[in-house]
mmCIF file of C-alpha atoms and ligand atoms in Angstrom:
data_model
loop_
_atom_site.group_PDB
_atom_site.id
_atom_site.type_symbol
_atom_site.label_atom_id
_atom_site.label_comp_id
_atom_site.label_asym_id
_atom_site.label_seq_id
_atom_site.Cartn_x
_atom_site.Cartn_y
_atom_site.Cartn_z
ATOM 1 C CA UNK A 1 95.722 92.794 101.919
ATOM 2 C CA UNK A 2 97.924 95.956 102.940
ATOM 3 C CA UNK A 3 99.108 98.465 100.612
ATOM 4 C CA UNK A 4 101.996 101.449 100.044
ATOM 5 C CA UNK A 5 103.057 103.215 97.736
ATOM 6 C CA UNK A 6 106.729 102.939 95.588
ATOM 7 C CA UNK A 7 107.877 105.787 97.256
ATOM 8 C CA UNK A 8 107.478 104.293 100.824
ATOM 9 C CA UNK A 9 109.391 101.244 99.327
ATOM 10 C CA UNK A 10 112.346 103.226 98.918
ATOM 11 C CA UNK A 11 111.324 103.798 94.989
ATOM 12 C CA UNK A 12 110.411 106.970 93.242
ATOM 13 C CA UNK A 13 107.285 107.122 92.585
ATOM 14 C CA UNK A 14 103.319 106.962 93.934
ATOM 15 C CA UNK A 15 102.805 103.599 92.025
ATOM 16 C CA UNK A 16 100.656 101.609 94.612
ATOM 17 C CA UNK A 17 101.985 98.410 95.283
ATOM 18 C CA UNK A 18 100.016 95.478 97.141
ATOM 19 C CA UNK A 19 100.360 92.635 99.086
ATOM 20 C CA UNK A 20 99.307 89.842 101.462
ATOM 21 C CA UNK A 21 102.439 89.453 103.132
ATOM 22 C CA UNK A 22 105.185 91.718 103.495
ATOM 23 C CA UNK A 23 107.387 88.890 100.933
ATOM 24 C CA UNK A 24 104.738 89.492 98.579
ATOM 25 C CA UNK A 25 104.647 92.979 98.549
ATOM 26 C CA UNK A 26 108.558 93.222 98.317
ATOM 27 C CA UNK A 27 108.236 90.965 95.346
ATOM 28 C CA UNK A 28 105.981 93.609 93.810
ATOM 29 C CA UNK A 29 107.883 96.271 94.307
ATOM 30 C CA UNK A 30 111.093 94.988 93.003
ATOM 31 C CA UNK A 31 108.665 93.679 89.939
ATOM 32 C CA UNK A 32 107.541 97.392 89.267
ATOM 33 C CA UNK A 33 110.872 98.989 89.890
ATOM 34 C CA UNK A 34 112.907 96.674 87.305
ATOM 35 C CA UNK A 35 109.952 97.137 84.959
ATOM 36 C CA UNK A 36 110.022 101.160 85.376
ATOM 37 C CA UNK A 37 113.864 100.547 85.092
ATOM 38 C CA UNK A 38 113.367 98.667 81.499
ATOM 39 C CA UNK A 39 111.340 101.373 80.465
ATOM 40 C CA UNK A 40 114.300 103.604 80.624
ATOM 41 C CA UNK A 41 112.829 105.509 83.752
ATOM 42 C CA UNK A 42 116.038 107.177 85.767
ATOM 43 C CA UNK A 43 114.120 107.987 89.036
ATOM 44 C CA UNK A 44 113.858 104.329 89.574
ATOM 45 C CA UNK A 45 117.585 103.641 88.434
ATOM 46 C CA UNK A 46 118.809 106.374 91.346
ATOM 47 C CA UNK A 47 116.398 104.806 93.897
ATOM 48 C CA UNK A 48 118.075 100.918 93.208
ATOM 49 C CA UNK A 49 121.598 102.320 92.954
ATOM 50 C CA UNK A 50 120.872 104.292 96.303
ATOM 51 C CA UNK A 51 119.753 100.995 97.876
ATOM 52 C CA UNK A 52 122.815 99.119 96.102
ATOM 53 C CA UNK A 53 125.002 101.953 98.369
ATOM 54 C CA UNK A 54 123.730 100.400 101.797
ATOM 55 C CA UNK A 55 125.553 98.129 103.301
ATOM 56 C CA UNK A 56 124.419 94.499 103.324
ATOM 57 C CA UNK A 57 123.595 94.934 107.548
ATOM 58 C CA UNK A 58 121.562 98.274 106.521
ATOM 59 C CA UNK A 59 119.573 96.466 104.024
ATOM 60 C CA UNK A 60 118.699 94.094 106.176
ATOM 61 C CA UNK A 61 117.754 96.389 108.690
ATOM 62 C CA UNK A 62 115.477 98.076 106.480
ATOM 63 C CA UNK A 63 113.636 94.879 105.469
ATOM 64 C CA UNK A 64 113.097 93.663 109.350
ATOM 65 C CA UNK A 65 111.369 97.517 109.693
ATOM 66 C CA UNK A 66 109.465 97.339 106.612
ATOM 67 C CA UNK A 67 108.443 93.459 107.788
ATOM 68 C CA UNK A 68 107.619 95.187 111.506
ATOM 69 C CA UNK A 69 105.704 98.045 109.888
ATOM 70 C CA UNK A 70 103.919 96.033 107.450
ATOM 71 C CA UNK A 71 100.800 95.239 109.132
ATOM 72 C CA UNK A 72 100.221 98.800 110.266
ATOM 73 C CA UNK A 73 100.214 99.762 106.954
ATOM 74 C CA UNK A 74 96.839 100.848 105.292
ATOM 75 C CA UNK A 75 94.229 97.809 104.466
ATOM 76 C CA UNK A 76 94.324 97.970 100.448
HETATM 77 ZN ZN1 ZN B 1 107.644 103.556 91.103
#
């Protein structure tokens, strides 16, 4: 199990996000951001908007880099 923070996943806070795989971590991060947005958090809304402004290529590159770096993250 690895851990990182919301902020390190282009989010907006220091909430800890854990996952066994990059896919699981990305999914949990997405859920966290959605929950925060639903509770009306402006910072997370802005984080999502900035992610949406990246091109598809940039988003894919970010995800590839995230997957490559996943196993060097701290153990949870
Ligand atoms: Zn967050």
